[in-house]
Structure formats: C-alpha cells, structure tokens
Amino acid sequence: MPRILAIDYGIKRTGIAVTDEMQMIAFGLTTIPSETAITFLKDYFSKEKVESVIIGEPKQMNGEPSQSTDIINAFVVKFQEAFPEMPLNRVDERFTSKMAFQTMIDSGLNKKQRQNKALVDEIAATIILQDYLRYKK
C-alpha cells in the first residue's frame, strides 16, 4: 500500500512526515529548507509510492486564515503544478507547533534540544498526519 505524506510548510523550514506502508503509523521523515521542497518531493516520489499528500492549513483561533496563509497557498499552487496527478488534502494545523513543543518536553528533551526548530517542524508534520489518519478512520 502506498504511503501518505504530510507537509508542515513554513517560510524557512518545512517539516515532512510519512506513514508506514500500511498507513497506520505516522512518523517524522525530515525537515528541509522550504525553497528545496519541490525538488525534495520529486526525488522522494521517484523512490517511494505515495498515495496522497496532506498540507497543513494555518488558521487563527477564530477560524480565519493566519498570516502565513498566502505563503502556504503559493506553495500549494507550485505543488499542484509540479505534481498535477497527486491527490492533495488540506488539514487544519492550529496548535500543531505548540503540541510539537509539548511533545518534546514530555519526551524528556532538554532545553537546548527543544530549541531545535527543525525538530519542532518535523514533529508538527507528524501531528498533522496523525490527525489526518484519525479523521480518515
């Protein structure tokens, strides 16, 4: 069974998470510089079977689009141009960065380790994917 891939796109960094081949478990894959996202995905898709892609949709507490919405929407357009056949789903990503940081604390990471913003982005992508898998069932 092909994997599902999730993207937590940001201005500087992009967190990537994928499922196992049974689509039961989400795990962090990597964090990459955002400007390399399309190139990274082309390479990844050439090596792994991916059924669909989930991209976080940032919203404010009241449900309105956040400040980064325009940046992420521009990436979505580039993604769809590069991968027109790949199914794409958007998922509310409110609180994922805070949840990722809390996960780091709960995991016992020290203060210096918790300052690793790339790890926060990767964990946030994993949370987005876990939420999607829960919703899908």
CSV table of C-alpha atoms in Angstrom, one decimal:
chain,number,residue,atom,x,y,z
A,1,MET,CA,0.0,0.0,0.0
A,2,PRO,CA,1.4,3.5,-0.8
A,3,ARG,CA,2.3,5.9,1.9
A,4,ILE,CA,0.6,9.2,2.8
A,5,LEU,CA,3.0,12.2,3.2
A,6,ALA,CA,2.3,15.3,5.3
A,7,ILE,CA,3.9,18.7,4.9
A,8,ASP,CA,4.2,21.4,7.5
A,9,TYR,CA,5.3,24.2,5.2
A,10,GLY,CA,7.0,27.3,6.6
A,11,ILE,CA,8.8,30.4,5.4
A,12,LYS,CA,12.2,29.0,6.2
A,13,ARG,CA,11.8,25.3,7.0
A,14,THR,CA,9.4,22.5,6.0
A,15,GLY,CA,8.7,19.5,8.2
A,16,ILE,CA,7.9,16.3,6.4
A,17,ALA,CA,6.2,13.2,7.8
A,18,VAL,CA,5.1,9.9,6.2
A,19,THR,CA,3.0,6.9,7.1
A,20,ASP,CA,4.3,3.4,7.1
A,21,GLU,CA,3.2,1.3,4.1
A,22,MET,CA,0.1,0.1,6.0
A,23,GLN,CA,-0.9,3.7,6.6
A,24,MET,CA,-1.3,3.1,10.3
A,25,ILE,CA,1.6,5.0,11.9
A,26,ALA,CA,2.8,8.5,11.2
A,27,PHE,CA,6.5,9.3,11.7
A,28,GLY,CA,8.7,12.3,11.1
A,29,LEU,CA,10.9,11.9,8.0
A,30,THR,CA,12.9,15.1,7.9
A,31,THR,CA,13.0,18.9,7.9
A,32,ILE,CA,14.2,20.7,4.8
A,33,PRO,CA,14.8,24.3,3.7
A,34,SER,CA,11.5,25.4,2.3
A,35,GLU,CA,13.0,26.5,-1.0
A,36,THR,CA,14.0,22.9,-1.7
A,37,ALA,CA,10.6,21.4,-1.0
A,38,ILE,CA,9.6,20.7,-4.6
A,39,THR,CA,13.0,19.2,-5.5
A,40,PHE,CA,13.0,17.1,-2.4
A,41,LEU,CA,9.4,15.8,-3.1
A,42,LYS,CA,10.3,14.9,-6.8
A,43,ASP,CA,13.2,12.8,-5.5
A,44,TYR,CA,11.1,11.2,-2.8
A,45,PHE,CA,8.2,10.4,-5.1
A,46,SER,CA,10.6,8.8,-7.5
A,47,LYS,CA,11.7,6.4,-4.8
A,48,GLU,CA,8.6,5.8,-2.7
A,49,LYS,CA,5.0,5.2,-3.6
A,50,VAL,CA,2.8,8.0,-2.2
A,51,GLU,CA,-1.0,7.8,-2.4
A,52,SER,CA,-1.7,11.4,-1.3
A,53,VAL,CA,-0.2,14.5,0.3
A,54,ILE,CA,-1.5,16.4,3.3
A,55,ILE,CA,-0.6,20.1,3.7
A,56,GLY,CA,-1.3,22.0,6.8
A,57,GLU,CA,-3.7,24.9,6.6
A,58,PRO,CA,-2.9,27.6,9.2
A,59,LYS,CA,-5.8,29.3,10.9
A,60,GLN,CA,-6.3,31.7,13.7
A,61,MET,CA,-8.3,30.8,16.8
A,62,ASN,CA,-11.5,32.2,15.2
A,63,GLY,CA,-11.0,30.1,12.1
A,64,GLU,CA,-9.9,32.9,9.9
A,65,PRO,CA,-6.7,32.5,7.7
A,66,SER,CA,-3.4,33.2,9.5
A,67,GLN,CA,-0.6,35.5,8.4
A,68,SER,CA,1.2,32.6,6.7
A,69,THR,CA,-1.8,31.5,4.6
A,70,ASP,CA,-0.6,33.4,1.5
A,71,ILE,CA,2.8,31.8,1.6
A,72,ILE,CA,1.4,28.3,2.1
A,73,ASN,CA,-1.2,28.8,-0.7
A,74,ALA,CA,1.6,29.9,-3.0
A,75,PHE,CA,3.4,26.7,-2.2
A,76,VAL,CA,0.2,24.7,-2.8
A,77,VAL,CA,0.0,26.2,-6.3
A,78,LYS,CA,3.6,25.3,-7.1
A,79,PHE,CA,3.0,21.8,-5.7
A,80,GLN,CA,-0.1,21.3,-7.9
A,81,GLU,CA,1.9,22.5,-10.9
A,82,ALA,CA,4.7,20.1,-10.2
A,83,PHE,CA,2.5,17.1,-9.3
A,84,PRO,CA,-0.8,17.5,-11.0
A,85,GLU,CA,-1.8,13.9,-10.5
A,86,MET,CA,-1.1,13.8,-6.8
A,87,PRO,CA,-4.2,14.0,-4.6
A,88,LEU,CA,-3.8,16.8,-2.1
A,89,ASN,CA,-5.7,17.4,1.1
A,90,ARG,CA,-5.5,20.4,3.4
A,91,VAL,CA,-5.8,19.9,7.2
A,92,ASP,CA,-6.2,22.5,9.9
A,93,GLU,CA,-2.8,22.9,11.6
A,94,ARG,CA,-3.8,25.0,14.5
A,95,PHE,CA,-1.8,24.3,17.7
A,96,THR,CA,0.5,21.7,16.0
A,97,SER,CA,3.7,23.7,16.7
A,98,LYS,CA,2.6,24.1,20.4
A,99,MET,CA,1.7,20.4,20.5
A,100,ALA,CA,5.1,19.5,19.0
A,101,PHE,CA,6.9,21.6,21.6
A,102,GLN,CA,4.9,19.9,24.4
A,103,THR,CA,5.7,16.5,22.9
A,104,MET,CA,9.4,17.4,23.1
A,105,ILE,CA,9.0,18.4,26.8
A,106,ASP,CA,7.1,15.2,27.5
A,107,SER,CA,9.8,13.2,25.8
A,108,GLY,CA,12.4,14.5,28.2
A,109,LEU,CA,14.4,16.6,25.8
A,110,ASN,CA,16.5,19.2,27.5
A,111,LYS,CA,16.2,22.9,26.8
A,112,LYS,CA,18.9,23.0,24.2
A,113,GLN,CA,17.3,20.1,22.3
A,114,ARG,CA,13.9,21.8,22.5
A,115,GLN,CA,15.4,24.9,20.7
A,116,ASN,CA,15.8,22.8,17.6
A,117,LYS,CA,13.2,24.4,15.4
A,118,ALA,CA,13.7,21.8,12.6
A,119,LEU,CA,12.7,19.1,15.0
A,120,VAL,CA,9.6,21.1,16.0
A,121,ASP,CA,8.6,21.3,12.3
A,122,GLU,CA,9.1,17.6,11.8
A,123,ILE,CA,7.0,16.7,14.8
A,124,ALA,CA,4.3,19.2,13.7
A,125,ALA,CA,4.1,17.5,10.3
A,126,THR,CA,3.8,14.2,12.2
A,127,ILE,CA,0.9,15.5,14.3
A,128,ILE,CA,-0.8,16.8,11.2
A,129,LEU,CA,-0.5,13.4,9.6
A,130,GLN,CA,-1.7,11.6,12.8
A,131,ASP,CA,-4.7,13.8,13.0
A,132,TYR,CA,-5.5,13.1,9.3
A,133,LEU,CA,-5.2,9.3,9.9
A,134,ARG,CA,-7.5,9.5,12.9
A,135,TYR,CA,-10.0,11.5,10.8
A,136,LYS,CA,-9.8,9.1,7.9
A,137,LYS,CA,-10.8,6.2,10.1
